[in-house]
Short mmCIF file of C-alpha atoms in Angstrom, two decimals:
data_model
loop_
_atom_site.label_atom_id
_atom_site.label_comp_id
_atom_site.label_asym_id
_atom_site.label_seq_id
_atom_site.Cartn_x
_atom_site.Cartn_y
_atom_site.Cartn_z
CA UNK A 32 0.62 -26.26 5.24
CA UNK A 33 4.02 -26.10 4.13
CA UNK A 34 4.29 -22.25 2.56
CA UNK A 35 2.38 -21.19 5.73
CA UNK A 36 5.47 -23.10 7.95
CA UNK A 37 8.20 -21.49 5.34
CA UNK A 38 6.95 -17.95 5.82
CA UNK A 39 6.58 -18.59 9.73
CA UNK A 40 10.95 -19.60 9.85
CA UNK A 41 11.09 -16.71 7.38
CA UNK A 42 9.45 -14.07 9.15
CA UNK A 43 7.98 -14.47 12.13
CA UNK A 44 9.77 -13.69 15.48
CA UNK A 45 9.56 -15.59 18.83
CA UNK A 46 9.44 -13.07 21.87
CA UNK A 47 9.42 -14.63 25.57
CA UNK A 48 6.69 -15.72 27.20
CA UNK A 49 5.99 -18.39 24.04
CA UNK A 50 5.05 -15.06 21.62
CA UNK A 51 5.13 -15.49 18.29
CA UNK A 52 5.42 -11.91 16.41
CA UNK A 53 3.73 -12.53 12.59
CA UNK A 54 2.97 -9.01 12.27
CA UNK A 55 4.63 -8.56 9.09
CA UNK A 56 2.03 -11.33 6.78
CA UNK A 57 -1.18 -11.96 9.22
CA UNK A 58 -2.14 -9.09 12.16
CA UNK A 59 -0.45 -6.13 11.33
CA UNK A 60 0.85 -6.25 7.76
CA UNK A 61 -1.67 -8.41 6.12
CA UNK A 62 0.03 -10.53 2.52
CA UNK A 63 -3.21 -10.70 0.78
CA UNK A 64 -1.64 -13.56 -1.69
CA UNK A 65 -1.17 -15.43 1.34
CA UNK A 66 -4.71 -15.10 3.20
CA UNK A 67 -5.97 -15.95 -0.32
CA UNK A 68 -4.20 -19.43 -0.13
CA UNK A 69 -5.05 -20.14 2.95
CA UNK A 70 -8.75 -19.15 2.34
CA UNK A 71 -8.34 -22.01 -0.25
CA UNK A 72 -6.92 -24.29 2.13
CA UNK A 73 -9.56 -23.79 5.18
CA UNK A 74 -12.37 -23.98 2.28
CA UNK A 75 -11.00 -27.76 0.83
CA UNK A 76 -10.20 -28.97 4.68
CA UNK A 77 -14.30 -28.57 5.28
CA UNK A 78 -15.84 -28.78 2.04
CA UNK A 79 -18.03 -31.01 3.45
CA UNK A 80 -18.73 -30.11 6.77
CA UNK A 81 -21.80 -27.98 5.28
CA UNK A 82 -20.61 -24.58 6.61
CA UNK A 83 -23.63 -21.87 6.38
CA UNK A 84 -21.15 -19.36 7.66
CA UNK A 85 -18.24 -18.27 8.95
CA UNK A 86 -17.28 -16.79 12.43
CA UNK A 87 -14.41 -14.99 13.70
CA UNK A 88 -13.54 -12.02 15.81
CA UNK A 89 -12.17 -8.26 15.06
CA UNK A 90 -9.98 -7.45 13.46
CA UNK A 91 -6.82 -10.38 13.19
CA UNK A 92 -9.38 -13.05 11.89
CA UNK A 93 -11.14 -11.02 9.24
CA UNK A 94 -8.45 -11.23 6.54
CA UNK A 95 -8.26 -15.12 6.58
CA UNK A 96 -12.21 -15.52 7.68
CA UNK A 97 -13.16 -12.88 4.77
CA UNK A 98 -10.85 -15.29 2.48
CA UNK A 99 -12.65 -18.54 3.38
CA UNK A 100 -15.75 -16.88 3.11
CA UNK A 101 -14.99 -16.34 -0.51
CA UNK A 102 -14.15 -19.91 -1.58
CA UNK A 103 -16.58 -21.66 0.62
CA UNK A 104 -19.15 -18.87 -0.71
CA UNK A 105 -20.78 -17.99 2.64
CA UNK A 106 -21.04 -14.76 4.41
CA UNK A 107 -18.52 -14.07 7.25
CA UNK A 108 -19.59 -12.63 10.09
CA UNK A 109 -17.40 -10.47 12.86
CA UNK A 110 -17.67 -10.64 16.59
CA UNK A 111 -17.24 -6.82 17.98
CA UNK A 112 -14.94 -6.34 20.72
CA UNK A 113 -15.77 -4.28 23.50
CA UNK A 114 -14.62 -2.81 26.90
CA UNK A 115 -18.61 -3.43 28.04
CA UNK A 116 -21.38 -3.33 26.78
CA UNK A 117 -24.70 -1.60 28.31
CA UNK A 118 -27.34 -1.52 25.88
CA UNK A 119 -27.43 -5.61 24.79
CA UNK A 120 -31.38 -6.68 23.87
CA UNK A 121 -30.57 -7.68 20.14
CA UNK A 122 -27.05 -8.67 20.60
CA UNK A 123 -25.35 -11.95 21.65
CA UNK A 124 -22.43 -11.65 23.87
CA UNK A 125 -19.81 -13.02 25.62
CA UNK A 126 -17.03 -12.30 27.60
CA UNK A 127 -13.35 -13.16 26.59
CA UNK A 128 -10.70 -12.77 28.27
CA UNK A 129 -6.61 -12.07 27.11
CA UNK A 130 -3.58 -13.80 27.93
CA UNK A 131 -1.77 -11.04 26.02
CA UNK A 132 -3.47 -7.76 26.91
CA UNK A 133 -4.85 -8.98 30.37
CA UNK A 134 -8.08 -7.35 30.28
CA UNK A 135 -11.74 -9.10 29.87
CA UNK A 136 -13.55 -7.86 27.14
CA UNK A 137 -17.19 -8.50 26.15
CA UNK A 138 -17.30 -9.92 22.07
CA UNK A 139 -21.15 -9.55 20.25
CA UNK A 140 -22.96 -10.88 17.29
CA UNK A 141 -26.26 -9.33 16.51
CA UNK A 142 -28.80 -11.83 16.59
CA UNK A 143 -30.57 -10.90 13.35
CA UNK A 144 -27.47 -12.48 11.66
CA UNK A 145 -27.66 -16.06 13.46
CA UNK A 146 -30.76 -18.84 12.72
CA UNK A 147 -31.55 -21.85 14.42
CA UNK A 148 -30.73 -23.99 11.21
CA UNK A 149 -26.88 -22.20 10.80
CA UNK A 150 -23.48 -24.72 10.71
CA UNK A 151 -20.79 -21.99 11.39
CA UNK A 152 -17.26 -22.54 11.06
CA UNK A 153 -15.21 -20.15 13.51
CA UNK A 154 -12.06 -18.42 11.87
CA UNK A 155 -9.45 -16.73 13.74
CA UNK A 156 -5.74 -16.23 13.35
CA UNK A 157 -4.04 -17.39 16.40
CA UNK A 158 -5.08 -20.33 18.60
CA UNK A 159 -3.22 -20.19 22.18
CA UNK A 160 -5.55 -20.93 25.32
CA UNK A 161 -8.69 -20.44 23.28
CA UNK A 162 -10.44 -17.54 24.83
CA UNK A 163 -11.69 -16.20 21.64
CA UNK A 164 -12.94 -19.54 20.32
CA UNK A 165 -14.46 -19.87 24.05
CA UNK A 166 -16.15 -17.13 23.49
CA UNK A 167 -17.38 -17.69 20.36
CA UNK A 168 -18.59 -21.80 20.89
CA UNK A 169 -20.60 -19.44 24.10
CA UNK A 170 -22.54 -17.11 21.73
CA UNK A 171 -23.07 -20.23 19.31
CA UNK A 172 -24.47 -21.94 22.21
CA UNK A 173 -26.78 -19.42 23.26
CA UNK A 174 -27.96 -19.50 19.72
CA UNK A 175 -28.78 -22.55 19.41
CA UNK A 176 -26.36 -23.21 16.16
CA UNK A 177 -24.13 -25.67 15.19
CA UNK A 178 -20.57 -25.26 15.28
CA UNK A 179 -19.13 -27.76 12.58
CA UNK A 180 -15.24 -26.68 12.56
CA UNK A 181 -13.06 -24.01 14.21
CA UNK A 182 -10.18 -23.31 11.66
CA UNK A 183 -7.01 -21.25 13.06
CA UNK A 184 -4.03 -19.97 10.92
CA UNK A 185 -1.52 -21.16 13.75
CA UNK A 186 -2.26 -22.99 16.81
CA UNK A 187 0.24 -23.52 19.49
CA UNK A 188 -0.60 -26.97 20.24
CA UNK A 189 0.99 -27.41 23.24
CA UNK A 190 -1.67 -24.56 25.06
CA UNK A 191 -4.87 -25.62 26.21
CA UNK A 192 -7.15 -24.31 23.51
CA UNK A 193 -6.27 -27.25 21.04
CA UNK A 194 -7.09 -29.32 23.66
CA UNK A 195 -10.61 -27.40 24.64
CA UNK A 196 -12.00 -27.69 21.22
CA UNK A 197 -10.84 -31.46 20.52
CA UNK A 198 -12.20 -32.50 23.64
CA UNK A 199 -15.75 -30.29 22.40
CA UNK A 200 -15.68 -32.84 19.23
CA UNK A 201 -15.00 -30.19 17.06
CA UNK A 202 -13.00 -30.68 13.70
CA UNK A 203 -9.97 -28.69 14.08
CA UNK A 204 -8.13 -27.43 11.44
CA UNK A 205 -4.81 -25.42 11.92
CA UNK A 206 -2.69 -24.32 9.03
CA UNK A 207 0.34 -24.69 10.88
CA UNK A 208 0.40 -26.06 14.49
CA UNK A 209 3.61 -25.11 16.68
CA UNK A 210 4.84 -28.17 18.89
CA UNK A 211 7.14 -26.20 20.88
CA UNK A 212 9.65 -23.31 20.70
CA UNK A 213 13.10 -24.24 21.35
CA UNK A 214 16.11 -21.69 21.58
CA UNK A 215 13.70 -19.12 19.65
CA UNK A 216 12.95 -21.48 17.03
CA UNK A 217 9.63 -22.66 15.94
CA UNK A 218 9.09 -26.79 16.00
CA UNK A 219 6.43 -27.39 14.39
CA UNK A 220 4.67 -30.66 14.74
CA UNK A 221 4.91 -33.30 12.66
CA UNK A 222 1.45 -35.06 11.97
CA UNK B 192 -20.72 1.07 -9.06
CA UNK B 193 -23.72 -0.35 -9.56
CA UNK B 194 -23.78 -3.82 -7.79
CA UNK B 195 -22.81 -1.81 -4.65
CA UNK B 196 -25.64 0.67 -5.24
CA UNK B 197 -28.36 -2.17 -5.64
CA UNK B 198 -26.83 -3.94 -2.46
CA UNK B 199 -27.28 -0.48 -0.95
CA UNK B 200 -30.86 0.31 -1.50
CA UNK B 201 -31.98 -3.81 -0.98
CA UNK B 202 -29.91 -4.14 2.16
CA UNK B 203 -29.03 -0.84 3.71
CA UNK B 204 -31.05 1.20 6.50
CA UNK B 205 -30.86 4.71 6.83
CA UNK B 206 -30.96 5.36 10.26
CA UNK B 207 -31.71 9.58 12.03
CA UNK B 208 -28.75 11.26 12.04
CA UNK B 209 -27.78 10.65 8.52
CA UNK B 210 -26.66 7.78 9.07
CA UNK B 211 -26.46 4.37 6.64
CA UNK B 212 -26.40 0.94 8.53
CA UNK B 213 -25.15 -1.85 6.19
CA UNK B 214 -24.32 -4.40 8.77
CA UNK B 215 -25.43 -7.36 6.99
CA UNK B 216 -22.62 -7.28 4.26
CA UNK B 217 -20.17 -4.63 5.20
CA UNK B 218 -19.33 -4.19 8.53
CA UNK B 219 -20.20 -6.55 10.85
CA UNK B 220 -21.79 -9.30 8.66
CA UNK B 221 -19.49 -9.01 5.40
CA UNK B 222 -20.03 -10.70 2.21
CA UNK B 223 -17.01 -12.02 0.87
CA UNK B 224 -18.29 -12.30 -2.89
CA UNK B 225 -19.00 -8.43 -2.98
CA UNK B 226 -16.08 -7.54 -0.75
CA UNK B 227 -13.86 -9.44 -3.90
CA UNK B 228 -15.56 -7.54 -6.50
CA UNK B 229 -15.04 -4.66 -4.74
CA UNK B 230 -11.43 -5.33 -4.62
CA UNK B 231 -11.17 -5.84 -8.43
CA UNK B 232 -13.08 -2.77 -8.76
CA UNK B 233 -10.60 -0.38 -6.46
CA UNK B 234 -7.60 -1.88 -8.10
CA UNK B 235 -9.13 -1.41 -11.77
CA UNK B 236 -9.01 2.49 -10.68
CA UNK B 237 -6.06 2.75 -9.14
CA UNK B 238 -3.72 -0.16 -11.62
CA UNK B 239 -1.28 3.11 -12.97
CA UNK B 240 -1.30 4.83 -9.76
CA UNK B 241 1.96 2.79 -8.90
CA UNK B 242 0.73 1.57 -5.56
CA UNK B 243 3.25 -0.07 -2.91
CA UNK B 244 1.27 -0.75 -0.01
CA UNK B 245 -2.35 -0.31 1.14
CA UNK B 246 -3.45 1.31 4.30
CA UNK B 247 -6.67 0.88 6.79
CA UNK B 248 -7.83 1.73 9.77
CA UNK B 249 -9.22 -1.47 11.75
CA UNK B 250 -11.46 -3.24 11.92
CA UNK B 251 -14.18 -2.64 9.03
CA UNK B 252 -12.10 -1.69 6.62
CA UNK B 253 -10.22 -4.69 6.52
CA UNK B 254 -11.81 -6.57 4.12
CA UNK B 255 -12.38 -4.50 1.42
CA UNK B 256 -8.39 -3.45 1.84
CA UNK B 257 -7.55 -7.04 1.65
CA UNK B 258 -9.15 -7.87 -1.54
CA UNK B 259 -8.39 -4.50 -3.06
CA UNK B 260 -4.12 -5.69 -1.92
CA UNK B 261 -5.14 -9.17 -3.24
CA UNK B 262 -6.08 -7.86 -7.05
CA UNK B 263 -3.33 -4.83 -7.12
CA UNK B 264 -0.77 -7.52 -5.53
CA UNK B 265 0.65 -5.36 -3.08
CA UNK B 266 0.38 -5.82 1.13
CA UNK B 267 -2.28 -4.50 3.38
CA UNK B 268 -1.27 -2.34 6.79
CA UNK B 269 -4.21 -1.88 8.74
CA UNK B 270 -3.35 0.27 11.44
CA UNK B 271 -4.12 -0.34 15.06
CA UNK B 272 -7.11 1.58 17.13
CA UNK B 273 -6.35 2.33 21.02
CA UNK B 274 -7.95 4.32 23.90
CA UNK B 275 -4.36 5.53 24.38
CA UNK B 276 -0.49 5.03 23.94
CA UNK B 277 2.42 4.57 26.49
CA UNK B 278 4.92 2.80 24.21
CA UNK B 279 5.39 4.62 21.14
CA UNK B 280 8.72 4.56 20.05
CA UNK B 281 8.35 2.30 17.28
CA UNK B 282 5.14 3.31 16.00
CA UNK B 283 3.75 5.76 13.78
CA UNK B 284 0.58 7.76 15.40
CA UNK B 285 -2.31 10.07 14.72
CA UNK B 286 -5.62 11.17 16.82
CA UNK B 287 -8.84 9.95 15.16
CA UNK B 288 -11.62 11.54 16.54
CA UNK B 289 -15.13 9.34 15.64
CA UNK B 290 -18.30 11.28 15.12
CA UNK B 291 -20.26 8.16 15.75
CA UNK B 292 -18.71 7.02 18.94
CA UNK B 293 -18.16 10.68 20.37
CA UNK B 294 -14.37 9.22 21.43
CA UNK B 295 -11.03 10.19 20.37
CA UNK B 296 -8.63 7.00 19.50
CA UNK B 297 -5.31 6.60 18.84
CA UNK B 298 -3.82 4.57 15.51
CA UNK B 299 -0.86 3.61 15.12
CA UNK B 300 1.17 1.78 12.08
CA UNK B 301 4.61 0.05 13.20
CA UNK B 302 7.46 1.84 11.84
CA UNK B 303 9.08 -0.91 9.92
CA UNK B 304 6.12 -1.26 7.70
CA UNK B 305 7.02 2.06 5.91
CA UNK B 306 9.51 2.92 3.57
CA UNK B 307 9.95 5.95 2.10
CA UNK B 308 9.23 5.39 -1.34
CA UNK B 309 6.26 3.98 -0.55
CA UNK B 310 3.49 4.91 -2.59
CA UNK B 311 0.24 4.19 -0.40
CA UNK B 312 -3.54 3.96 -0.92
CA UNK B 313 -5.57 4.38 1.72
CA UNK B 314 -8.80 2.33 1.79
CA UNK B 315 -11.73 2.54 4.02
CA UNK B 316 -15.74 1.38 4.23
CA UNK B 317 -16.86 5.15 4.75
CA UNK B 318 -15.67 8.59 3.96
CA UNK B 319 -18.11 10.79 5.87
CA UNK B 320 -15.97 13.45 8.35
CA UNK B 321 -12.81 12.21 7.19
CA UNK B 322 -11.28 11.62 10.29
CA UNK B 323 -10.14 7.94 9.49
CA UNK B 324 -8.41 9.16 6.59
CA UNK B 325 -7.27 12.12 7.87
CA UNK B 326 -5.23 10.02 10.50
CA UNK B 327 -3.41 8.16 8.12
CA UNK B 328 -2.77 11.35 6.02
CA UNK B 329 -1.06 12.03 9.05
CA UNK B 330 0.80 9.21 9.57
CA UNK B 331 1.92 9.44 6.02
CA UNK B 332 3.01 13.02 6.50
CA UNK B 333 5.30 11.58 9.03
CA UNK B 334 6.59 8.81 7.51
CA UNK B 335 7.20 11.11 4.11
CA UNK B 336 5.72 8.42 1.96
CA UNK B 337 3.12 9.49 -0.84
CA UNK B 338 -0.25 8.84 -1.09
CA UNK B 339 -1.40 8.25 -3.95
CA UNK B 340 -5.19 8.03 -3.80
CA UNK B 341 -8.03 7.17 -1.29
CA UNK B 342 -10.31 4.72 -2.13
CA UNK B 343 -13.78 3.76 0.09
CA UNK B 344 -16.57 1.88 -0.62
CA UNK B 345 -19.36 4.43 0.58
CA UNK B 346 -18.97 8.15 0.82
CA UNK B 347 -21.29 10.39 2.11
CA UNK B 348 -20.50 13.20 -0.21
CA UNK B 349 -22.01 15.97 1.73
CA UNK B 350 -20.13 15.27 4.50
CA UNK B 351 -16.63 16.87 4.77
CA UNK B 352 -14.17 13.88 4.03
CA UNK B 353 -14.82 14.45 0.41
CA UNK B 354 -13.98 18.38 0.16
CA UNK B 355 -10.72 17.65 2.75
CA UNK B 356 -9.28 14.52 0.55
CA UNK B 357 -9.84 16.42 -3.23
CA UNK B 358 -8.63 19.20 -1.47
CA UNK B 359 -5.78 17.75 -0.96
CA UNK B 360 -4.89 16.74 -4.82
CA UNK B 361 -5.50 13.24 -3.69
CA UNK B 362 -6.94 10.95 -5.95
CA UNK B 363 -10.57 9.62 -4.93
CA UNK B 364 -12.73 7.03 -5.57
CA UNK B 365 -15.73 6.00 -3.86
CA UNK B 366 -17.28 2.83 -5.12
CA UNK B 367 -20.57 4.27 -3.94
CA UNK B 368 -21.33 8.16 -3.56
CA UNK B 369 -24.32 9.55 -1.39
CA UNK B 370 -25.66 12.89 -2.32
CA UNK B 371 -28.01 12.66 0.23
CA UNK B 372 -30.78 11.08 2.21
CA UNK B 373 -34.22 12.10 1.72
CA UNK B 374 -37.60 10.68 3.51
CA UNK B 375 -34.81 7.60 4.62
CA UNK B 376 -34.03 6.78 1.19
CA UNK B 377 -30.62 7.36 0.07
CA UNK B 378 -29.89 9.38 -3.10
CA UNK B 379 -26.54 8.71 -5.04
CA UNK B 380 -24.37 11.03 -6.51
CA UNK B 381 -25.22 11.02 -10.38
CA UNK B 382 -21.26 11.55 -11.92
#
């Protein structure tokens, strides 16, 4: 999606250890005009995957998730992330761990807001080794719903969630998908 | 605002403790539709307060923040919850203690993303204690930007948020306003 790519070499920053900073438009400072695009684009890539609702996890996949909610017209719902959970009869849960933070937390979905006959798309901002997705393909199974797409503002192709959800034989749509970085530039890839 | 009220009374549950659970369109479930009128609806009250920038606190008010910044055309901050800081040199804190959770939490907002004349409107899904809001009053104290209004989509107006933000000379708006809960219904303001 080319204005996605633009405002990537525009604004975002590559930090060591294959970090891309895009605080300033998607997980810190949020560009609403933006999100609102790319709500458009995730809602034409799977008009007709027969999405029932969305997925994603706090609080960096709300703003694009709560945008693709809106112009596929289904609710969005929000994984909570927590240090552990004790008390988990009417939740679903799963545990995710981070690359970035290095700490496993557990992620829940109240089951009241999941039925047998749901098609959820997941929604999240960055996808990197996939933990998040993991985690969320883990509650879907335990539910017993199907996932029809995972959608992901950036992916960096070249870790192994891309890979994870392909191999599940799950459409994957990313908005921009990073080949490589190269002398703290982003390549992007080209198909 | 009426929509919000009906939405209220079909879909919320008043719990003991005076609290209002409206997890199936608001805070963990979220429906997009509603969040965008409420965005429409916060920037049709606020469209000569001059607004720069909008502030949150993660992760539920998000997407009201995001649609309100999508109508009034101006970007979304939401600041960052964590048990506790080391690195702060770049950041912009405050204490937020949370009634609900019995925890204190820091935010944080990175420095970069204010300017001094910004003019800032801080938008949340509750205004009960105030201690959400209070935290980025204090950030903004800091950063000697202006606020120029608070805007949340459910206040509990017999709860001390509301007295400490007019206090304040702030310009308030609460989409929905609870006078009180009686026998688990909830009673809205009448002005």
């Amino acid at each position: 999606m080319k204005i996605l790519e633009d405002r990537i070499r525009q604004d975002g920053t590559v930090l060591t250890g294959n970090v891309l900073k895009v605080d300033n438009f998607l997980n810190h400072q949020v560009d609403p005009q933006l999100m609102n695009e790319l709500g458009q684009e995730f809602a034409r890539r799977f008009q007709d995957a027969h999405i029932t609702k969305i997925l994603t996890v706090e609080s960096s996949g709300i703003a694009p998730a709560v945008m693709a909610g809106l112009h596929l017209n289904v609710p969005v719902i929000f994984a909570r992330k927590h240090k552990s959970l004790t008390l988990t009869d009417n939740l679903y849960t799963a545990k995710v761990y981070s690359y970035t933070k290095q700490v496993t937390n557990e992620i829940s979905i109240d089951r009241r807001f999941l039925a047998a006959d749901d098609r959820v798309l997941i929604i999240d901002d960055f996808l990197a080794n996939g933990q998040a997705v993991q985690g969320l393909l883990d509650i879907a199974k335990t539910a017993q719903i199907t996932v029809a797409g995972v959608g992901v503002v950036i992916e960096k192709r070249f870790q192994k969630g891309h890979q994870m959800v392909t191999d599940a034989g799950i459409q994957l749509e990313a908005l921009a998908s990073i080949a490589s970085f190269e002398a703290g530039q982003v390549i992007f890839a080209q198909d």
